[in-house]
Amino acid sequence: MKENKVLSSVKDEELIKIRRDQMIKGALTLFKEKGFHRTTTREIAKESGFSIGTLYEYIRTKEDVLYLVCDSIHGEVKKRLEAVVDVKKPTIENFCNVITSFFRLMDDMQEEILILYQEVKSLSKETRSAVLQKEREMASMLEDAIRTCLPHELPKQDITLLANNLLIQGHMWGFRRWMLQKEFTLEDYIEKQLKFALVAMGIESSTKIGEG
Amino acid sequence: MKENKVLSSVKDEELIKIRRDQMIKGALTLFKEKGFHRTTTREIAKESGFSIGTLYEYIRTKEDVLYLVCDSIHGEVKKRLEAVVDVKKPTIENFCNVITSFFRLMDDMQEEILILYQEVKSLSKETRSAVLQKEREMASMLEDAIRTCLPHELPKQDITLLANNLLIQGHMWGFRRWMLQKEFTLEDYIEKQLKFALVAMGIESSTKIGEG
Amino acid sequence: MKENKVLSSVKDEELIKIRRDQMIKGALTLFKEKGFHRTTTREIAKESGFSIGTLYEYIRTKEDVLYLVCDSIHGEVKKRLEAVVDVKKPTIENFCNVITSFFRLMDDMQEEILILYQEVKSLSKETRSAVLQKEREMASMLEDAIRTCLPHELPKQDITLLANNLLIQGHMWGFRRWMLQKEFTLEDYIEKQLKFALVAMGIESSTKIGEG
Amino acid sequence: MKENKVLSSVKDEELIKIRRDQMIKGALTLFKEKGFHRTTTREIAKESGFSIGTLYEYIRTKEDVLYLVCDSIHGEVKKRLEAVVDVKKPTIENFCNVITSFFRLMDDMQEEILILYQEVKSLSKETRSAVLQKEREMASMLEDAIRTCLPHELPKQDITLLANNLLIQGHMWGFRRWMLQKEFTLEDYIEKQLKFALVAMGIESSTKIGEG
DNA sequence: GATGAATGAGTGTTCATTCAT
DNA sequence: TATGAATGAACACTCATTCAT
């Protein structure tokens, strides 16, 4: 369903999936290395294991590849996040687990997140909207995680903001790694950010902060 | 002093400054519109008000323009941030003022910040380091603002993290505007983020959150 | 074998040969007219019968074209020289035939030789070495022609020098044509130079000179 | 008289001479290093010790510089050759001295000669003619040297050819240095070429060749 | 006379895209 | 369906030349 925006002149849906997966894998490797603009379609085709002609049987423009890659990154994040969030245990402990898992996931996918930050602007307005929609869904998932575990009510805006803060704190671990990863281990980072979040949510007393 | 890394074949330092300012202004306009890669050197020259030949009298490569622009953005941010932070009144009120000013500044410079996020990767390793150094300085300024106003000690890591969080929350207002600016006014946003920060710093009790 | 130093992004070896032959022919025409530096790659492409894009599918830099042309000239000279020298009849008559053929060949290829004289310096050091090596082989061929037909021993250096003299006397016919071809017919030129050579080799008595 | 073909907007003849001498010196240095085409007018101006604006006060086009340089080289060769040839002693010994001096001169001016061989083609037809005329004069000087010392008559063509041969043998020492200067010392080279010349002139018996 | 900033046509080279096989 | 040779618009950058000061 998700890739259907991108037209292909090939009919066999199965084949389309296979080829596009090859393509996404190949392109992702290259985008991590040199970014979207510095990567040529020829390189993508080669890295994907087929010819430039074949590449263009499955996409229409180079931008399509970028969209496919962004979409795939979001898909991967969502899939892995759902696997954790899905648990409907509204406890603080569960909240902590979700957030911890989320941060670990962000650590795992640093380079992919970086691509989203740096290359989404190269998508056309239309396509970019589709990608941003995925971002909104991601925030929603965190909002749910927050809401379901709160022992007390919190204004909607606070939840939205907390979710967004946690989201970009996850991203930040990757895109400010040159600053953070020299001063924090991942575990430190998670622990501290989690504490800040809990305090902000009115769960843990602020006096505890810094005691760990 | 700051632009001296970029070589010019023109000797008149005064003139270099004038032309580079024109150039930065022109390039910034274009980069906001279409990004660095989609902007041609000819367009930069034209927008700056001179010929392509003249452009190259003041820089050596297109990347130089990007560096000049990034450097100029940082310079502007720093200048305006210093004007507020400089006040050496170690009170909580002062801290709130600094952060508020900082968020307002980030609102003002949304598009510039976006450029930093998206284009710094196009700089060469060497130049990128220089730019990231400026980022570190920015974080330091916020750390100072936090430290000087705290009524009690806080672990170094906590301060670093709080500063980084505030920093990217400021950035986020711009780069996630499609999400945040539909749900928050700038004033709301500042107020909420400030409260979260104060609580995290152990200053305001968490119970107050949401009450305002 | 000889053109393998120049990389092509086209895989079909047969096609590479065809296109490069077109290219060499086109470039040679232009180089004769206006020299290497004054000829643009676009002109080469056009004269060769294909687009600038296609040109660059078969070479990597403009210098490659020059190398291909120089290499081709040497190949042609060598091929045609070998056809005559190869005869292993160690007689003076044979020597005269070889030298005569060589001078005729140089007459035929005046403009090509001129290109070698004027443009080899534009090759990179590495490539230039490869071309000079061909020059050495050419001299060797003449040395062989001299050695095999001599009725008596001659010091190695004398043979080397005689070969080099004959070689550049052949070249000179072309590059000093503005002087020589107004005063000599090709036949005169050959006859005189041959006599000088024979006398120098101690074969013909010097008293004969000027008698013919 | 000689440089008058090149127009200057400066009136002071004395100054023109001074500036052009600086210019020739600077340009020559650069042409030896990187050839005419790879040298920019800016570089010439800088190496000459004045600005690009001043350069263009004394010439009209870049080609003028090349002409001035070629002309200066010829002037230098002629001046130094005349100093030797001028002696009107028609002896064989004198001939040998002249030729020896000539070869030494060619050794001295290898790089200048190389420039003549490689760059004259970049002159316009008109200017080129003027330069070739100088070449003819050079040949004439050698013809004179031959003629005056011959004990017996020789056909005009023989003299012309001998002069041309000696001339380019002198040049060859420089432009084929990669081949000759590995196998011959300058003294060897002169001695051998001189012997060949004498034999060709019917002066020394051919049996002597190789005995030295 | 001297300067050097300004100009813009021109250059080598790249690369997304097409299409005949 | 797959291939890869062909295309040419587009790009970053250079440099001879001019001219106001």
PDB file of C-alpha atoms in Angstrom, chain D:
ATOM      1  CA  MET D   1      63.062  47.917 -33.917  1.00  0.00           C
ATOM      2  CA  LYS D   2      62.145  44.327 -33.368  1.00  0.00           C
ATOM      3  CA  GLU D   3      59.364  44.742 -30.834  1.00  0.00           C
ATOM      4  CA  ASN D   4      57.646  47.521 -32.693  1.00  0.00           C
ATOM      5  CA  LYS D   5      55.010  45.193 -34.038  1.00  0.00           C
ATOM      6  CA  VAL D   6      53.507  45.015 -30.597  1.00  0.00           C
ATOM      7  CA  LEU D   7      51.507  48.083 -29.756  1.00  0.00           C
ATOM      8  CA  SER D   8      51.629  49.775 -26.387  1.00  0.00           C
ATOM      9  CA  SER D   9      49.553  52.587 -25.009  1.00  0.00           C
ATOM     10  CA  VAL D  10      52.575  53.918 -23.180  1.00  0.00           C
ATOM     11  CA  LYS D  11      54.575  56.589 -24.960  1.00  0.00           C
ATOM     12  CA  ASP D  12      57.904  56.505 -23.163  1.00  0.00           C
ATOM     13  CA  GLU D  13      60.012  54.160 -25.343  1.00  0.00           C
ATOM     14  CA  GLU D  14      62.565  53.677 -22.622  1.00  0.00           C
ATOM     15  CA  LEU D  15      59.926  52.564 -20.182  1.00  0.00           C
ATOM     16  CA  ILE D  16      58.433  50.227 -22.738  1.00  0.00           C
ATOM     17  CA  LYS D  17      61.784  48.512 -23.052  1.00  0.00           C
ATOM     18  CA  ILE D  18      62.185  48.162 -19.305  1.00  0.00           C
ATOM     19  CA  ARG D  19      58.697  46.799 -18.738  1.00  0.00           C
ATOM     20  CA  ARG D  20      58.873  44.406 -21.685  1.00  0.00           C
ATOM     21  CA  ASP D  21      62.167  43.032 -20.495  1.00  0.00           C
ATOM     22  CA  GLN D  22      60.622  42.354 -17.102  1.00  0.00           C
ATOM     23  CA  MET D  23      57.676  40.806 -18.867  1.00  0.00           C
ATOM     24  CA  ILE D  24      59.757  38.558 -21.103  1.00  0.00           C
ATOM     25  CA  LYS D  25      61.808  37.395 -18.173  1.00  0.00           C
ATOM     26  CA  GLY D  26      58.745  36.614 -16.110  1.00  0.00           C
ATOM     27  CA  ALA D  27      56.843  34.974 -18.914  1.00  0.00           C
ATOM     28  CA  LEU D  28      59.821  32.890 -19.979  1.00  0.00           C
ATOM     29  CA  THR D  29      60.164  31.466 -16.493  1.00  0.00           C
ATOM     30  CA  LEU D  30      56.503  30.522 -16.494  1.00  0.00           C
ATOM     31  CA  PHE D  31      56.419  29.175 -20.044  1.00  0.00           C
ATOM     32  CA  LYS D  32      59.337  26.887 -19.230  1.00  0.00           C
ATOM     33  CA  GLU D  33      57.445  25.597 -16.233  1.00  0.00           C
ATOM     34  CA  LYS D  34      53.987  25.147 -17.650  1.00  0.00           C
ATOM     35  CA  GLY D  35      53.822  26.218 -21.242  1.00  0.00           C
ATOM     36  CA  PHE D  36      52.032  29.125 -22.818  1.00  0.00           C
ATOM     37  CA  HIS D  37      48.471  27.890 -22.543  1.00  0.00           C
ATOM     38  CA  ARG D  38      48.672  26.882 -18.930  1.00  0.00           C
ATOM     39  CA  THR D  39      50.132  30.240 -17.945  1.00  0.00           C
ATOM     40  CA  THR D  40      47.646  33.009 -17.210  1.00  0.00           C
ATOM     41  CA  THR D  41      48.148  36.686 -17.881  1.00  0.00           C
ATOM     42  CA  ARG D  42      47.727  37.340 -14.175  1.00  0.00           C
ATOM     43  CA  GLU D  43      50.630  35.032 -13.446  1.00  0.00           C
ATOM     44  CA  ILE D  44      52.753  36.760 -16.040  1.00  0.00           C
ATOM     45  CA  ALA D  45      51.991  40.135 -14.514  1.00  0.00           C
ATOM     46  CA  LYS D  46      52.780  38.923 -11.025  1.00  0.00           C
ATOM     47  CA  GLU D  47      55.995  37.172 -12.026  1.00  0.00           C
ATOM     48  CA  SER D  48      57.011  40.312 -13.921  1.00  0.00           C
ATOM     49  CA  GLY D  49      56.513  42.409 -10.864  1.00  0.00           C
ATOM     50  CA  PHE D  50      53.559  44.523 -11.855  1.00  0.00           C
ATOM     51  CA  SER D  51      49.805  44.419 -12.021  1.00  0.00           C
ATOM     52  CA  ILE D  52      47.567  42.924 -14.659  1.00  0.00           C
ATOM     53  CA  GLY D  53      46.489  46.421 -15.596  1.00  0.00           C
ATOM     54  CA  THR D  54      50.048  47.476 -16.213  1.00  0.00           C
ATOM     55  CA  LEU D  55      50.714  44.360 -18.272  1.00  0.00           C
ATOM     56  CA  TYR D  56      47.988  45.411 -20.644  1.00  0.00           C
ATOM     57  CA  GLU D  57      49.484  48.862 -20.964  1.00  0.00           C
ATOM     58  CA  TYR D  58      52.418  47.288 -22.775  1.00  0.00           C
ATOM     59  CA  ILE D  59      50.743  44.619 -24.885  1.00  0.00           C
ATOM     60  CA  ARG D  60      47.393  44.150 -26.502  1.00  0.00           C
ATOM     61  CA  THR D  61      46.805  40.421 -26.216  1.00  0.00           C
ATOM     62  CA  LYS D  62      48.292  37.461 -24.454  1.00  0.00           C
ATOM     63  CA  GLU D  63      49.654  36.320 -27.799  1.00  0.00           C
ATOM     64  CA  ASP D  64      51.794  39.451 -27.861  1.00  0.00           C
ATOM     65  CA  VAL D  65      53.646  38.141 -24.830  1.00  0.00           C
ATOM     66  CA  LEU D  66      54.364  34.906 -26.631  1.00  0.00           C
ATOM     67  CA  TYR D  67      55.643  36.791 -29.639  1.00  0.00           C
ATOM     68  CA  LEU D  68      57.849  38.962 -27.460  1.00  0.00           C
ATOM     69  CA  VAL D  69      59.256  35.877 -25.764  1.00  0.00           C
ATOM     70  CA  CYS D  70      59.916  34.033 -29.031  1.00  0.00           C
ATOM     71  CA  ASP D  71      61.484  37.083 -30.511  1.00  0.00           C
ATOM     72  CA  SER D  72      63.668  37.542 -27.478  1.00  0.00           C
ATOM     73  CA  ILE D  73      64.842  33.939 -27.621  1.00  0.00           C
ATOM     74  CA  HIS D  74      65.821  34.342 -31.238  1.00  0.00           C
ATOM     75  CA  GLY D  75      67.531  37.591 -30.422  1.00  0.00           C
ATOM     76  CA  GLU D  76      69.545  35.938 -27.713  1.00  0.00           C
ATOM     77  CA  VAL D  77      70.547  33.009 -29.909  1.00  0.00           C
ATOM     78  CA  LYS D  78      71.497  35.293 -32.731  1.00  0.00           C
ATOM     79  CA  LYS D  79      73.499  37.601 -30.528  1.00  0.00           C
ATOM     80  CA  ARG D  80      75.492  34.776 -29.037  1.00  0.00           C
ATOM     81  CA  LEU D  81      75.930  33.004 -32.338  1.00  0.00           C
ATOM     82  CA  GLU D  82      77.142  36.132 -34.071  1.00  0.00           C
ATOM     83  CA  ALA D  83      79.768  36.611 -31.431  1.00  0.00           C
ATOM     84  CA  VAL D  84      81.394  33.415 -32.654  1.00  0.00           C
ATOM     85  CA  VAL D  85      80.562  33.236 -36.319  1.00  0.00           C
ATOM     86  CA  ASP D  86      81.584  36.771 -36.985  1.00  0.00           C
ATOM     87  CA  VAL D  87      85.236  35.888 -37.061  1.00  0.00           C
ATOM     88  CA  LYS D  88      86.114  35.753 -40.715  1.00  0.00           C
ATOM     89  CA  LYS D  89      88.742  33.115 -40.664  1.00  0.00           C
ATOM     90  CA  PRO D  90      87.845  30.601 -43.324  1.00  0.00           C
ATOM     91  CA  THR D  91      89.531  27.605 -41.791  1.00  0.00           C
ATOM     92  CA  ILE D  92      88.196  24.221 -40.878  1.00  0.00           C
ATOM     93  CA  GLU D  93      89.286  24.798 -37.346  1.00  0.00           C
ATOM     94  CA  ASN D  94      87.157  27.884 -37.221  1.00  0.00           C
ATOM     95  CA  PHE D  95      84.222  25.943 -38.565  1.00  0.00           C
ATOM     96  CA  CYS D  96      84.649  23.391 -35.817  1.00  0.00           C
ATOM     97  CA  ASN D  97      84.765  26.152 -33.251  1.00  0.00           C
ATOM     98  CA  VAL D  98      81.609  27.722 -34.564  1.00  0.00           C
ATOM     99  CA  ILE D  99      79.718  24.457 -34.555  1.00  0.00           C
ATOM    100  CA  THR D 100      81.019  23.546 -31.134  1.00  0.00           C
ATOM    101  CA  SER D 101      79.948  26.909 -29.795  1.00  0.00           C
ATOM    102  CA  PHE D 102      76.608  26.526 -31.438  1.00  0.00           C
ATOM    103  CA  PHE D 103      75.997  23.147 -29.818  1.00  0.00           C
ATOM    104  CA  ARG D 104      77.068  24.532 -26.444  1.00  0.00           C
ATOM    105  CA  LEU D 105      74.684  27.408 -26.949  1.00  0.00           C
ATOM    106  CA  MET D 106      71.880  24.997 -27.754  1.00  0.00           C
ATOM    107  CA  ASP D 107      72.707  23.069 -24.596  1.00  0.00           C
ATOM    108  CA  ASP D 108      72.491  26.284 -22.672  1.00  0.00           C
ATOM    109  CA  MET D 109      69.187  27.279 -24.162  1.00  0.00           C
ATOM    110  CA  GLN D 110      67.426  23.933 -24.286  1.00  0.00           C
ATOM    111  CA  GLU D 111      64.284  25.086 -22.626  1.00  0.00           C
ATOM    112  CA  GLU D 112      64.002  28.212 -24.715  1.00  0.00           C
ATOM    113  CA  ILE D 113      64.350  26.173 -27.897  1.00  0.00           C
ATOM    114  CA  LEU D 114      61.688  23.825 -26.605  1.00  0.00           C
ATOM    115  CA  ILE D 115      59.331  26.751 -26.252  1.00  0.00           C
ATOM    116  CA  LEU D 116      59.930  27.723 -29.855  1.00  0.00           C
ATOM    117  CA  TYR D 117      59.146  24.189 -30.985  1.00  0.00           C
ATOM    118  CA  GLN D 118      56.014  23.879 -28.937  1.00  0.00           C
ATOM    119  CA  GLU D 119      54.429  27.282 -28.866  1.00  0.00           C
ATOM    120  CA  VAL D 120      55.130  29.006 -32.162  1.00  0.00           C
ATOM    121  CA  LYS D 121      52.028  27.351 -33.546  1.00  0.00           C
ATOM    122  CA  SER D 122      49.967  29.436 -31.106  1.00  0.00           C
ATOM    123  CA  LEU D 123      50.967  32.609 -32.872  1.00  0.00           C
ATOM    124  CA  SER D 124      48.747  34.109 -35.515  1.00  0.00           C
ATOM    125  CA  LYS D 125      49.792  33.448 -39.094  1.00  0.00           C
ATOM    126  CA  GLU D 126      51.250  36.901 -39.481  1.00  0.00           C
ATOM    127  CA  THR D 127      53.283  36.831 -36.327  1.00  0.00           C
ATOM    128  CA  ARG D 128      54.382  33.290 -36.974  1.00  0.00           C
ATOM    129  CA  SER D 129      55.869  34.357 -40.289  1.00  0.00           C
ATOM    130  CA  ALA D 130      57.991  36.930 -38.528  1.00  0.00           C
ATOM    131  CA  VAL D 131      59.287  34.277 -36.168  1.00  0.00           C
ATOM    132  CA  LEU D 132      60.017  31.798 -38.932  1.00  0.00           C
ATOM    133  CA  GLN D 133      61.967  34.488 -40.714  1.00  0.00           C
ATOM    134  CA  LYS D 134      64.281  34.542 -37.710  1.00  0.00           C
ATOM    135  CA  GLU D 135      64.697  30.827 -38.064  1.00  0.00           C
ATOM    136  CA  ARG D 136      65.741  31.303 -41.651  1.00  0.00           C
ATOM    137  CA  GLU D 137      68.330  33.838 -40.583  1.00  0.00           C
ATOM    138  CA  MET D 138      69.688  31.353 -38.128  1.00  0.00           C
ATOM    139  CA  ALA D 139      70.065  28.767 -40.848  1.00  0.00           C
ATOM    140  CA  SER D 140      71.756  31.364 -43.012  1.00  0.00           C
ATOM    141  CA  MET D 141      74.334  32.007 -40.360  1.00  0.00           C
ATOM    142  CA  LEU D 142      75.233  28.342 -40.269  1.00  0.00           C
ATOM    143  CA  GLU D 143      75.295  28.194 -44.049  1.00  0.00           C
ATOM    144  CA  ASP D 144      77.774  31.032 -44.025  1.00  0.00           C
ATOM    145  CA  ALA D 145      79.905  29.286 -41.501  1.00  0.00           C
ATOM    146  CA  ILE D 146      79.958  26.224 -43.700  1.00  0.00           C
ATOM    147  CA  ARG D 147      80.558  28.012 -46.917  1.00  0.00           C
ATOM    148  CA  THR D 148      83.376  30.220 -45.742  1.00  0.00           C
ATOM    149  CA  CYS D 149      85.446  27.379 -44.393  1.00  0.00           C
ATOM    150  CA  LEU D 150      85.041  24.877 -47.208  1.00  0.00           C
ATOM    151  CA  PRO D 151      88.260  24.214 -49.112  1.00  0.00           C
ATOM    152  CA  HIS D 152      86.205  23.268 -52.174  1.00  0.00           C
ATOM    153  CA  GLU D 153      82.861  24.129 -53.731  1.00  0.00           C
ATOM    154  CA  LEU D 154      79.713  22.327 -52.684  1.00  0.00           C
ATOM    155  CA  PRO D 155      76.266  22.526 -54.277  1.00  0.00           C
ATOM    156  CA  LYS D 156      74.039  25.141 -52.734  1.00  0.00           C
ATOM    157  CA  GLN D 157      71.476  22.544 -51.723  1.00  0.00           C
ATOM    158  CA  ASP D 158      74.099  20.514 -49.913  1.00  0.00           C
ATOM    159  CA  ILE D 159      75.073  23.520 -47.887  1.00  0.00           C
ATOM    160  CA  THR D 160      71.487  24.373 -47.084  1.00  0.00           C
ATOM    161  CA  LEU D 161      70.823  20.849 -45.988  1.00  0.00           C
ATOM    162  CA  LEU D 162      73.986  20.560 -43.939  1.00  0.00           C
ATOM    163  CA  ALA D 163      73.110  23.796 -42.177  1.00  0.00           C
ATOM    164  CA  ASN D 164      69.607  22.638 -41.439  1.00  0.00           C
ATOM    165  CA  ASN D 165      70.858  19.307 -40.238  1.00  0.00           C
ATOM    166  CA  LEU D 166      73.312  20.918 -37.862  1.00  0.00           C
ATOM    167  CA  LEU D 167      70.670  23.335 -36.698  1.00  0.00           C
ATOM    168  CA  ILE D 168      68.157  20.713 -35.727  1.00  0.00           C
ATOM    169  CA  GLN D 169      70.866  18.450 -34.341  1.00  0.00           C
ATOM    170  CA  GLY D 170      71.516  21.322 -31.989  1.00  0.00           C
ATOM    171  CA  HIS D 171      67.826  21.591 -31.177  1.00  0.00           C
ATOM    172  CA  MET D 172      67.499  17.853 -30.865  1.00  0.00           C
ATOM    173  CA  TRP D 173      70.023  17.800 -28.061  1.00  0.00           C
ATOM    174  CA  GLY D 174      67.413  19.633 -26.074  1.00  0.00           C
ATOM    175  CA  PHE D 175      64.131  18.278 -27.275  1.00  0.00           C
ATOM    176  CA  ARG D 176      65.260  14.684 -27.279  1.00  0.00           C
ATOM    177  CA  ARG D 177      67.272  15.011 -24.131  1.00  0.00           C
ATOM    178  CA  TRP D 178      65.318  12.149 -22.522  1.00  0.00           C
ATOM    179  CA  MET D 179      66.949   9.942 -25.119  1.00  0.00           C
ATOM    180  CA  LEU D 180      70.284  11.534 -25.970  1.00  0.00           C
ATOM    181  CA  GLN D 181      71.471  12.902 -22.679  1.00  0.00           C
ATOM    182  CA  LYS D 182      71.321   9.467 -21.123  1.00  0.00           C
ATOM    183  CA  GLU D 183      73.712   8.054 -23.681  1.00  0.00           C
ATOM    184  CA  PHE D 184      75.944  10.969 -24.535  1.00  0.00           C
ATOM    185  CA  THR D 185      77.813  13.652 -22.705  1.00  0.00           C
ATOM    186  CA  LEU D 186      77.597  16.988 -24.429  1.00  0.00           C
ATOM    187  CA  GLU D 187      81.246  16.637 -25.493  1.00  0.00           C
ATOM    188  CA  ASP D 188      80.640  13.212 -27.025  1.00  0.00           C
ATOM    189  CA  TYR D 189      77.628  14.499 -28.801  1.00  0.00           C
ATOM    190  CA  ILE D 190      79.423  17.495 -30.259  1.00  0.00           C
ATOM    191  CA  GLU D 191      82.403  15.452 -31.333  1.00  0.00           C
ATOM    192  CA  LYS D 192      80.312  12.832 -33.109  1.00  0.00           C
ATOM    193  CA  GLN D 193      77.998  15.229 -34.822  1.00  0.00           C
ATOM    194  CA  LEU D 194      80.941  17.308 -35.908  1.00  0.00           C
ATOM    195  CA  LYS D 195      82.636  14.287 -37.420  1.00  0.00           C
ATOM    196  CA  PHE D 196      79.507  13.348 -39.305  1.00  0.00           C
ATOM    197  CA  ALA D 197      79.295  16.893 -40.592  1.00  0.00           C
ATOM    198  CA  LEU D 198      82.905  17.020 -41.673  1.00  0.00           C
ATOM    199  CA  VAL D 199      82.647  13.730 -43.498  1.00  0.00           C
ATOM    200  CA  ALA D 200      79.487  14.893 -45.191  1.00  0.00           C
ATOM    201  CA  MET D 201      81.339  18.000 -46.231  1.00  0.00           C
ATOM    202  CA  GLY D 202      84.025  15.820 -47.703  1.00  0.00           C
ATOM    203  CA  ILE D 203      86.642  17.085 -45.311  1.00  0.00           C
ATOM    204  CA  GLU D 204      87.441  14.245 -43.028  1.00  0.00           C
ATOM    205  CA  SER D 205      87.785  10.764 -44.462  1.00  0.00           C
ATOM    206  CA  SER D 206      85.017   8.486 -43.408  1.00  0.00           C
ATOM    207  CA  THR D 207      87.466   5.841 -42.234  1.00  0.00           C
ATOM    208  CA  LYS D 208      88.302   8.012 -39.307  1.00  0.00           C
ATOM    209  CA  ILE D 209      84.819   7.817 -37.925  1.00  0.00           C
ATOM    210  CA  GLY D 210      84.593   5.718 -34.872  1.00  0.00           C
ATOM    211  CA  GLU D 211      88.300   5.723 -34.336  1.00  0.00           C
ATOM    212  CA  GLY D 212      88.239   8.573 -31.820  1.00  0.00           C
TER     213      GLY D 212
END
